[in-house]
mmCIF file of C-alpha atoms in Angstrom:
data_model
loop_
_atom_site.group_PDB
_atom_site.id
_atom_site.type_symbol
_atom_site.label_atom_id
_atom_site.label_comp_id
_atom_site.label_asym_id
_atom_site.label_seq_id
_atom_site.Cartn_x
_atom_site.Cartn_y
_atom_site.Cartn_z
ATOM 1 C CA MET C 1 84.258 22.030 111.320
ATOM 2 C CA ALA C 2 81.184 20.065 111.913
ATOM 3 C CA ALA C 3 79.124 21.183 114.549
ATOM 4 C CA PRO C 4 79.168 19.199 118.218
ATOM 5 C CA PRO C 5 76.020 16.627 118.414
ATOM 6 C CA SER C 6 74.177 18.920 121.039
ATOM 7 C CA THR C 7 73.347 21.635 118.552
ATOM 8 C CA ALA C 8 71.890 19.242 116.186
ATOM 9 C CA THR C 9 68.251 18.551 115.699
ATOM 10 C CA PRO C 10 67.338 15.317 117.571
ATOM 11 C CA LEU C 11 66.413 12.352 114.986
ATOM 12 C CA LEU C 12 62.884 12.095 114.775
ATOM 13 C CA LYS C 13 62.248 14.897 117.588
ATOM 14 C CA ASP C 14 58.682 15.147 116.074
ATOM 15 C CA GLU C 15 57.912 11.377 115.073
ATOM 16 C CA LEU C 16 59.120 9.690 118.408
ATOM 17 C CA ASP C 17 57.365 9.567 121.848
ATOM 18 C CA ILE C 18 58.814 8.241 125.297
ATOM 19 C CA VAL C 19 56.827 6.013 127.276
ATOM 20 C CA ILE C 20 57.479 5.326 131.351
ATOM 21 C CA PRO C 21 55.007 3.448 133.429
ATOM 22 C CA THR C 22 56.382 4.519 137.042
ATOM 23 C CA ILE C 23 54.941 4.542 140.615
ATOM 24 C CA ARG C 24 57.238 6.957 142.140
ATOM 25 C CA ASN C 25 58.777 10.785 141.222
ATOM 26 C CA LEU C 26 60.640 10.791 137.628
ATOM 27 C CA ASP C 27 63.795 12.216 139.531
ATOM 28 C CA PHE C 28 65.657 9.704 137.436
ATOM 29 C CA LEU C 29 65.244 11.832 134.407
ATOM 30 C CA GLU C 30 67.213 14.625 135.426
ATOM 31 C CA MET C 31 70.408 12.118 134.170
ATOM 32 C CA TRP C 32 68.371 11.592 130.909
ATOM 33 C CA ARG C 33 67.773 15.112 130.268
ATOM 34 C CA PRO C 34 70.528 15.673 127.622
ATOM 35 C CA PHE C 35 68.612 12.790 125.567
ATOM 36 C CA PHE C 36 65.382 12.972 126.096
ATOM 37 C CA GLN C 37 64.395 16.782 126.495
ATOM 38 C CA PRO C 38 63.664 17.430 123.253
ATOM 39 C CA TYR C 39 60.927 14.625 123.163
ATOM 40 C CA HIS C 40 57.626 13.631 124.197
ATOM 41 C CA LEU C 41 56.684 11.825 126.990
ATOM 42 C CA ILE C 42 53.800 9.594 127.814
ATOM 43 C CA ILE C 43 54.104 8.651 131.820
ATOM 44 C CA VAL C 44 51.445 5.947 132.849
ATOM 45 C CA GLN C 45 50.779 6.192 136.741
ATOM 46 C CA ASP C 46 50.723 2.470 137.833
ATOM 47 C CA GLY C 47 48.940 2.364 141.209
ATOM 48 C CA ASP C 48 47.326 4.666 143.423
ATOM 49 C CA PRO C 49 45.801 7.125 141.007
ATOM 50 C CA SER C 50 45.486 9.794 144.074
ATOM 51 C CA LYS C 51 49.665 10.285 144.524
ATOM 52 C CA THR C 52 50.980 13.022 142.741
ATOM 53 C CA ILE C 53 53.855 11.968 140.920
ATOM 54 C CA LYS C 54 56.942 14.924 140.385
ATOM 55 C CA VAL C 55 58.215 14.986 136.994
ATOM 56 C CA PRO C 56 61.437 17.538 136.882
ATOM 57 C CA ASP C 57 61.053 21.027 135.268
ATOM 58 C CA GLY C 58 61.283 21.415 131.531
ATOM 59 C CA PHE C 59 60.623 18.060 130.254
ATOM 60 C CA ASP C 60 57.448 18.304 127.421
ATOM 61 C CA TYR C 61 54.983 15.513 128.495
ATOM 62 C CA GLU C 62 51.368 14.047 129.337
ATOM 63 C CA LEU C 63 50.390 11.771 132.846
ATOM 64 C CA TYR C 64 47.823 8.886 132.424
ATOM 65 C CA ASN C 65 46.546 7.284 136.089
ATOM 66 C CA ARG C 66 44.176 4.533 136.390
ATOM 67 C CA ASN C 67 41.170 6.929 136.801
ATOM 68 C CA ASP C 68 42.501 8.354 133.195
ATOM 69 C CA ILE C 69 42.993 5.194 131.349
ATOM 70 C CA ASN C 70 38.815 4.054 132.607
ATOM 71 C CA LYS C 71 37.751 7.256 131.629
ATOM 72 C CA ILE C 72 39.037 6.893 128.154
ATOM 73 C CA LEU C 73 39.015 3.487 127.634
ATOM 74 C CA GLY C 74 35.245 2.659 129.664
ATOM 75 C CA PRO C 75 34.434 -0.795 129.895
ATOM 76 C CA LYS C 76 37.484 -2.043 127.548
ATOM 77 C CA ALA C 77 40.083 -0.352 130.092
ATOM 78 C CA SER C 78 39.693 -4.594 131.367
ATOM 79 C CA CYS C 79 42.225 -4.855 128.952
ATOM 80 C CA ILE C 80 44.895 -2.650 131.103
ATOM 81 C CA SER C 81 46.756 -4.337 133.874
ATOM 82 C CA PHE C 82 46.774 -2.337 137.332
ATOM 83 C CA LYS C 83 49.631 -2.598 139.725
ATOM 84 C CA ASP C 84 51.784 -3.806 137.189
ATOM 85 C CA SER C 85 54.226 -2.356 134.922
ATOM 86 C CA ALA C 86 52.505 -3.911 131.812
ATOM 87 C CA CYS C 87 49.892 -0.565 132.127
ATOM 88 C CA ARG C 88 53.047 0.772 130.176
ATOM 89 C CA CYS C 89 51.406 -0.535 126.864
ATOM 90 C CA PHE C 90 48.312 2.501 127.117
ATOM 91 C CA GLY C 91 50.642 4.749 126.544
ATOM 92 C CA TYR C 92 51.336 2.947 122.847
ATOM 93 C CA MET C 93 47.808 3.073 122.383
ATOM 94 C CA VAL C 94 47.214 6.986 123.399
ATOM 95 C CA SER C 95 50.374 8.059 121.497
ATOM 96 C CA LYS C 96 49.653 9.471 117.625
ATOM 97 C CA LYS C 97 53.453 8.944 116.659
ATOM 98 C CA LYS C 98 55.201 6.836 114.441
ATOM 99 C CA TYR C 99 58.054 5.443 116.682
ATOM 100 C CA ILE C 100 58.184 4.489 120.811
ATOM 101 C CA PHE C 101 60.674 4.183 123.126
ATOM 102 C CA THR C 102 59.973 2.821 126.211
ATOM 103 C CA ILE C 103 62.188 2.754 129.658
ATOM 104 C CA ASP C 104 61.596 1.653 132.902
ATOM 105 C CA ASP C 105 62.141 4.396 136.055
ATOM 106 C CA ASP C 106 65.333 2.276 137.176
ATOM 107 C CA CYS C 107 67.137 2.749 134.168
ATOM 108 C CA PHE C 108 69.934 4.936 134.024
ATOM 109 C CA VAL C 109 72.509 6.033 131.519
ATOM 110 C CA ALA C 110 75.407 3.672 131.134
ATOM 111 C CA LYS C 111 78.934 4.515 129.818
ATOM 112 C CA ASP C 112 80.784 2.561 126.749
ATOM 113 C CA PRO C 113 84.176 1.381 127.601
ATOM 114 C CA SER C 114 85.638 4.227 126.760
ATOM 115 C CA GLY C 115 83.309 6.017 129.455
ATOM 116 C CA LYS C 116 81.416 7.698 126.926
ATOM 117 C CA GLN C 117 77.734 8.348 128.150
ATOM 118 C CA ILE C 118 75.726 6.214 125.695
ATOM 119 C CA ASN C 119 72.068 7.619 124.110
ATOM 120 C CA ALA C 120 70.565 5.060 123.962
ATOM 121 C CA LEU C 121 67.592 6.526 122.237
ATOM 122 C CA GLU C 122 69.849 7.623 119.519
ATOM 123 C CA GLN C 123 70.952 4.363 118.707
ATOM 124 C CA HIS C 124 67.798 2.689 118.549
ATOM 125 C CA ILE C 125 66.884 5.557 116.228
ATOM 126 C CA LYS C 126 69.824 4.284 113.838
ATOM 127 C CA ASN C 127 68.879 0.331 114.812
ATOM 128 C CA LEU C 128 65.039 1.178 113.532
ATOM 129 C CA LEU C 129 65.818 3.162 110.522
ATOM 130 C CA SER C 130 68.360 0.657 108.999
ATOM 131 C CA PRO C 131 66.830 -3.135 107.587
ATOM 132 C CA SER C 132 66.946 -6.103 109.343
ATOM 133 C CA THR C 133 68.316 -9.681 107.979
ATOM 134 C CA PRO C 134 66.420 -12.104 109.166
ATOM 135 C CA PHE C 135 66.472 -14.706 106.279
ATOM 136 C CA PHE C 136 70.298 -14.903 106.343
ATOM 137 C CA PHE C 137 72.586 -14.481 109.144
ATOM 138 C CA ASN C 138 75.702 -12.429 108.628
ATOM 139 C CA THR C 139 78.739 -13.166 110.833
ATOM 140 C CA LEU C 140 79.846 -9.791 111.159
ATOM 141 C CA TYR C 141 76.133 -8.961 112.542
ATOM 142 C CA ASP C 142 74.504 -5.674 111.732
ATOM 143 C CA PRO C 143 75.893 -5.394 108.278
ATOM 144 C CA PHE C 144 74.021 -1.819 107.957
ATOM 145 C CA ARG C 145 76.595 -0.497 110.971
ATOM 146 C CA GLU C 146 79.709 1.895 110.327
ATOM 147 C CA GLY C 147 82.411 -0.299 109.498
ATOM 148 C CA ALA C 148 80.429 -3.771 108.966
ATOM 149 C CA ASP C 149 79.221 -4.928 105.503
ATOM 150 C CA PHE C 150 77.850 -8.427 104.387
ATOM 151 C CA VAL C 151 80.417 -11.041 104.319
ATOM 152 C CA ARG C 152 81.598 -13.774 101.669
ATOM 153 C CA GLY C 153 78.605 -16.074 100.469
ATOM 154 C CA TYR C 154 75.889 -13.488 101.703
ATOM 155 C CA PRO C 155 73.183 -13.528 98.736
ATOM 156 C CA PHE C 156 73.092 -10.566 96.952
ATOM 157 C CA SER C 157 69.191 -11.101 96.557
ATOM 158 C CA LEU C 158 68.690 -10.763 100.037
ATOM 159 C CA ARG C 159 71.091 -7.835 100.851
ATOM 160 C CA GLU C 160 68.589 -5.488 100.493
ATOM 161 C CA GLY C 161 67.287 -6.237 103.953
ATOM 162 C CA ILE C 162 63.392 -5.800 105.317
ATOM 163 C CA PRO C 163 61.425 -2.904 107.563
ATOM 164 C CA THR C 164 62.803 -2.967 111.061
ATOM 165 C CA ALA C 165 59.851 -2.891 113.327
ATOM 166 C CA VAL C 166 61.517 -3.424 116.968
ATOM 167 C CA SER C 167 64.983 -2.650 118.304
ATOM 168 C CA HIS C 168 65.221 -4.756 122.119
ATOM 169 C CA GLY C 169 68.194 -3.007 123.868
ATOM 170 C CA LEU C 170 70.137 -4.582 126.522
ATOM 171 C CA TRP C 171 71.656 -3.711 130.483
ATOM 172 C CA LEU C 172 74.745 -3.731 132.252
ATOM 173 C CA ASN C 173 74.717 -3.882 135.657
ATOM 174 C CA ILE C 174 72.106 -5.771 137.245
ATOM 175 C CA PRO C 175 70.867 -8.573 134.438
ATOM 176 C CA ASP C 176 67.790 -9.614 133.659
ATOM 177 C CA TYR C 177 67.518 -12.500 135.367
ATOM 178 C CA ASP C 178 64.344 -14.994 136.253
ATOM 179 C CA ALA C 179 63.836 -15.166 139.756
ATOM 180 C CA PRO C 180 65.487 -19.088 140.400
ATOM 181 C CA THR C 181 68.815 -17.300 138.776
ATOM 182 C CA GLN C 182 68.563 -14.169 140.733
ATOM 183 C CA LEU C 183 68.481 -16.659 143.709
ATOM 184 C CA VAL C 184 71.460 -18.166 143.186
ATOM 185 C CA LYS C 185 73.490 -15.694 141.657
ATOM 186 C CA PRO C 186 72.406 -12.862 144.169
ATOM 187 C CA LEU C 187 75.772 -10.634 143.252
ATOM 188 C CA GLU C 188 76.350 -11.439 140.053
ATOM 189 C CA ARG C 189 76.351 -8.174 137.685
ATOM 190 C CA ASN C 190 76.653 -7.804 134.147
ATOM 191 C CA THR C 191 80.117 -6.230 133.240
ATOM 192 C CA ARG C 192 80.690 -7.011 129.287
ATOM 193 C CA PHE C 193 80.127 -4.778 126.804
ATOM 194 C CA VAL C 194 79.515 -6.520 123.636
ATOM 195 C CA ASP C 195 79.692 -3.532 120.897
ATOM 196 C CA ALA C 196 77.068 -5.395 118.497
ATOM 197 C CA VAL C 197 73.195 -5.453 117.165
ATOM 198 C CA MET C 198 71.982 -8.136 115.207
ATOM 199 C CA THR C 199 68.928 -9.478 113.738
ATOM 200 C CA ILE C 200 67.060 -12.267 115.457
ATOM 201 C CA PRO C 201 66.705 -15.037 112.451
ATOM 202 C CA LYS C 202 63.093 -15.632 111.026
ATOM 203 C CA GLY C 203 61.439 -18.651 113.198
ATOM 204 C CA THR C 204 63.275 -17.933 116.401
ATOM 205 C CA LEU C 205 61.702 -16.316 119.171
ATOM 206 C CA PHE C 206 63.128 -14.495 122.526
ATOM 207 C CA PRO C 207 62.808 -13.153 125.744
ATOM 208 C CA MET C 208 61.819 -9.909 124.983
ATOM 209 C CA CYS C 209 62.688 -7.523 127.737
ATOM 210 C CA GLY C 210 60.459 -4.087 128.047
ATOM 211 C CA MET C 211 62.837 -1.769 130.223
ATOM 212 C CA ASN C 212 64.790 -0.629 127.101
ATOM 213 C CA LEU C 213 62.748 -1.453 124.330
ATOM 214 C CA ALA C 214 62.112 0.691 120.728
ATOM 215 C CA PHE C 215 59.567 -0.176 118.110
ATOM 216 C CA ASP C 216 57.645 1.287 114.792
ATOM 217 C CA ARG C 217 54.288 1.971 115.759
ATOM 218 C CA ASP C 218 53.022 2.264 112.845
ATOM 219 C CA LEU C 219 54.580 -1.350 111.878
ATOM 220 C CA ILE C 220 53.848 -3.662 114.711
ATOM 221 C CA GLY C 221 52.251 -1.283 117.790
ATOM 222 C CA PRO C 222 48.908 -3.187 118.076
ATOM 223 C CA ALA C 223 51.013 -6.512 118.068
ATOM 224 C CA MET C 224 52.745 -4.956 121.589
ATOM 225 C CA TYR C 225 50.396 -5.758 124.054
ATOM 226 C CA PHE C 226 51.776 -6.763 126.965
ATOM 227 C CA GLY C 227 48.675 -8.709 128.823
ATOM 228 C CA LEU C 228 47.088 -9.422 131.577
ATOM 229 C CA MET C 229 49.131 -9.043 134.375
ATOM 230 C CA GLY C 230 49.666 -8.038 138.703
ATOM 231 C CA ASP C 231 46.232 -7.250 140.664
ATOM 232 C CA GLY C 232 43.766 -10.179 140.265
ATOM 233 C CA GLN C 233 46.194 -11.914 137.492
ATOM 234 C CA PRO C 234 47.807 -15.500 138.484
ATOM 235 C CA ILE C 235 51.139 -14.209 136.785
ATOM 236 C CA GLY C 236 53.461 -11.382 136.643
ATOM 237 C CA ARG C 237 56.990 -10.377 135.110
ATOM 238 C CA TYR C 238 55.724 -12.066 131.978
ATOM 239 C CA ASP C 239 53.929 -8.879 130.214
ATOM 240 C CA ASP C 240 56.976 -7.740 127.838
ATOM 241 C CA MET C 241 58.196 -11.549 127.026
ATOM 242 C CA TRP C 242 53.986 -12.442 125.968
ATOM 243 C CA ALA C 243 54.409 -9.027 123.670
ATOM 244 C CA GLY C 244 57.762 -10.282 122.549
ATOM 245 C CA TRP C 245 56.400 -13.954 121.255
ATOM 246 C CA CYS C 246 53.482 -12.326 119.445
ATOM 247 C CA VAL C 247 55.573 -9.584 118.228
ATOM 248 C CA LYS C 248 57.955 -12.077 116.813
ATOM 249 C CA VAL C 249 55.636 -14.429 115.248
ATOM 250 C CA THR C 250 53.818 -11.492 113.632
ATOM 251 C CA CYS C 251 56.913 -9.741 112.238
ATOM 252 C CA ASP C 252 58.238 -13.349 110.393
ATOM 253 C CA HIS C 253 54.711 -13.724 109.121
ATOM 254 C CA LEU C 254 54.355 -9.800 107.697
ATOM 255 C CA GLY C 255 58.315 -9.995 106.619
ATOM 256 C CA LEU C 256 59.415 -7.384 109.227
ATOM 257 C CA GLY C 257 62.541 -7.280 111.197
ATOM 258 C CA VAL C 258 63.843 -7.505 114.932
ATOM 259 C CA LYS C 259 67.210 -6.295 116.315
ATOM 260 C CA THR C 260 69.103 -7.001 119.348
ATOM 261 C CA GLY C 261 72.214 -5.812 121.124
ATOM 262 C CA LEU C 262 73.235 -1.882 121.456
ATOM 263 C CA PRO C 263 72.128 0.447 123.151
ATOM 264 C CA TYR C 264 73.098 -0.512 126.518
ATOM 265 C CA ILE C 265 71.397 1.130 129.772
ATOM 266 C CA TRP C 266 72.469 0.523 133.136
ATOM 267 C CA HIS C 267 69.952 -0.848 135.185
ATOM 268 C CA SER C 268 70.408 0.121 138.814
ATOM 269 C CA LYS C 269 68.602 -1.905 141.277
ATOM 270 C CA ALA C 270 67.411 -5.686 141.777
ATOM 271 C CA SER C 271 64.106 -6.545 142.698
ATOM 272 C CA ASN C 272 63.236 -8.789 144.976
ATOM 273 C CA PRO C 273 63.445 -11.983 143.923
ATOM 274 C CA PHE C 274 61.333 -13.944 146.544
ATOM 275 C CA VAL C 275 58.409 -11.313 145.594
ATOM 276 C CA ASN C 276 59.467 -12.318 141.690
ATOM 277 C CA LEU C 277 59.040 -16.261 142.579
ATOM 278 C CA LYS C 278 55.972 -15.406 143.521
ATOM 279 C CA LYS C 279 55.252 -13.505 140.146
ATOM 280 C CA GLU C 280 56.762 -15.723 137.804
ATOM 281 C CA TYR C 281 55.871 -19.451 139.473
ATOM 282 C CA ASN C 282 53.072 -20.232 137.270
ATOM 283 C CA GLY C 283 54.691 -18.730 134.391
ATOM 284 C CA ILE C 284 58.288 -21.167 135.014
ATOM 285 C CA PHE C 285 55.756 -23.691 134.494
ATOM 286 C CA TRP C 286 53.546 -22.596 132.165
ATOM 287 C CA GLN C 287 56.406 -21.294 129.452
ATOM 288 C CA GLU C 288 57.265 -25.073 129.312
ATOM 289 C CA GLU C 289 54.156 -24.794 126.871
ATOM 290 C CA ILE C 290 53.520 -21.678 126.012
ATOM 291 C CA ILE C 291 57.338 -21.535 123.871
ATOM 292 C CA PRO C 292 56.542 -24.625 121.961
ATOM 293 C CA PHE C 293 52.783 -22.909 120.936
ATOM 294 C CA PHE C 294 54.414 -19.992 119.378
ATOM 295 C CA GLN C 295 57.394 -21.996 117.822
ATOM 296 C CA SER C 296 54.243 -23.793 116.020
ATOM 297 C CA VAL C 297 51.939 -21.073 115.227
ATOM 298 C CA SER C 298 51.504 -20.573 111.303
ATOM 299 C CA LEU C 299 49.024 -17.743 110.381
ATOM 300 C CA PRO C 300 47.022 -17.710 107.700
ATOM 301 C CA LYS C 301 47.765 -16.062 104.675
ATOM 302 C CA ASP C 302 44.957 -13.645 104.638
ATOM 303 C CA CYS C 303 46.465 -12.197 108.252
ATOM 304 C CA THR C 304 47.850 -9.094 106.325
ATOM 305 C CA THR C 305 47.656 -6.472 109.014
ATOM 306 C CA VAL C 306 48.998 -6.677 112.147
ATOM 307 C CA GLN C 307 45.359 -6.744 114.124
ATOM 308 C CA LYS C 308 44.592 -9.303 111.579
ATOM 309 C CA CYS C 309 47.272 -11.666 112.677
ATOM 310 C CA TYR C 310 46.781 -10.415 116.252
ATOM 311 C CA ILE C 311 43.024 -11.645 116.644
ATOM 312 C CA GLU C 312 44.207 -14.832 114.748
ATOM 313 C CA LEU C 313 46.759 -15.138 117.402
ATOM 314 C CA ALA C 314 44.117 -14.531 120.326
ATOM 315 C CA LYS C 315 41.568 -17.810 118.823
ATOM 316 C CA LEU C 316 44.728 -19.553 118.835
ATOM 317 C CA VAL C 317 45.418 -18.875 122.208
ATOM 318 C CA LYS C 318 41.894 -19.896 123.749
ATOM 319 C CA GLU C 319 41.931 -22.647 121.494
ATOM 320 C CA LYS C 320 45.303 -24.597 122.106
ATOM 321 C CA LEU C 321 46.878 -22.543 125.508
ATOM 322 C CA GLY C 322 43.053 -22.130 127.088
ATOM 323 C CA LYS C 323 43.554 -26.113 128.020
ATOM 324 C CA ILE C 324 46.819 -25.320 130.387
ATOM 325 C CA ASP C 325 44.656 -22.524 132.599
ATOM 326 C CA PRO C 326 41.421 -20.711 132.317
ATOM 327 C CA TYR C 327 43.782 -17.574 132.435
ATOM 328 C CA PHE C 328 44.700 -17.875 128.801
ATOM 329 C CA VAL C 329 40.935 -17.666 128.148
ATOM 330 C CA LYS C 330 40.852 -14.630 130.033
ATOM 331 C CA LEU C 331 44.029 -13.316 128.171
ATOM 332 C CA ALA C 332 42.624 -14.245 124.820
ATOM 333 C CA ASP C 333 39.654 -12.648 125.283
ATOM 334 C CA ALA C 334 41.619 -8.961 126.808
ATOM 335 C CA MET C 335 43.880 -9.331 123.151
ATOM 336 C CA VAL C 336 40.482 -9.477 121.049
ATOM 337 C CA THR C 337 39.313 -6.085 123.476
ATOM 338 C CA TRP C 338 42.694 -4.532 123.585
ATOM 339 C CA ILE C 339 42.866 -4.565 119.520
ATOM 340 C CA GLU C 340 38.896 -3.271 119.548
ATOM 341 C CA ALA C 341 40.407 -0.548 121.939
ATOM 342 C CA TRP C 342 43.295 0.367 119.913
ATOM 343 C CA ASP C 343 41.642 0.642 116.635
ATOM 344 C CA ASP C 344 38.620 3.010 118.866
ATOM 345 C CA LEU C 345 41.325 5.556 119.282
ATOM 346 C CA ASN C 346 43.369 5.320 115.960
ATOM 347 C CA PRO C 347 41.100 4.621 113.549
ATOM 348 C CA ALA C 348 43.207 4.612 110.600
ATOM 349 C CA GLY C 349 44.569 1.025 111.835
ATOM 350 C CA GLY C 350 48.846 0.984 112.134
ATOM 351 C CA SER C 351 49.426 -1.932 109.539
ATOM 352 C CA ALA C 352 52.848 -3.071 107.544
ATOM 353 C CA LYS C 353 52.733 -0.463 104.906
ATOM 354 C CA ARG C 354 55.485 2.116 104.978
ATOM 355 C CA ALA C 355 58.917 1.411 104.639
ATOM 356 C CA ASN C 356 61.774 2.613 106.865
ATOM 357 C CA GLY C 357 63.982 5.831 106.354
ATOM 358 C CA THR C 358 67.232 5.806 106.258
ATOM 359 C CA ALA C 359 69.631 6.558 109.418
#
């Protein structure tokens, strides 16, 4: 008789860090204890560094506040946002593990339609350890999931797939809406559980949400920069989407895959739509030019690493988007600073050179 799942060694136990940005005590971890306790946590404290963040007993973690970030990065700390969840990307930078899972502190354990608790981390790992298929769409979605396969007519030459760099999860209850949609649909809740994972096709952008996200740090880490947001910046709540657009363009260029769908988490509370509108106001206008920019980006063939791709993107951002607003010139400079800081802390430099394992 097979041993119950609780006695099995957790997948990638010593190869994955969980990154959590927060301004409050992390009581929500109690709910996640059965799934998270075996793993190492990196907590990035935003806001007042003199405040003490309480973490439940029994978790293995390291915590960084703004003073720590300034001490570790020195002048380069200017690229890390303040008073915004974009600060989470500092955790990506200081991690020494191959994989990262990041989650917000208002995200709870969801249940599938049968009432069983969903181990979101386990599903992310399965997504990352199986190939992606961005060059030809499979109508049964992810062909590497149990009970699925490639359908009739799928080219055999493409069935091996390519390494998966990003696993993008979804949310039940409070949907991830922008402020105008929140305002017109204040009571809307997502109750639809769609049992599917799919590869986002090559050449297709998507709005990445950072509250339930996993990625292969070795393959795509240096591009997972959440930009300049929050305190002192003219925009907020576009941190994860900015990272997503940069990541997707980079993945498409380097032959890496991005999956979306399962796993679900339970998003417990809606943020204030009026506060959100103030943060998003510029972005709502700017995205109508930002997205066509990313859709038209073509990276040179000599961009063979994530770092080279990202530096080239920074140059193009300054050149093309700098005309929209001076903020993008500042952002482009911060993108370069981010790569310099990443390489300072990670001298070997992560690049797309390791193939995925098996789930």
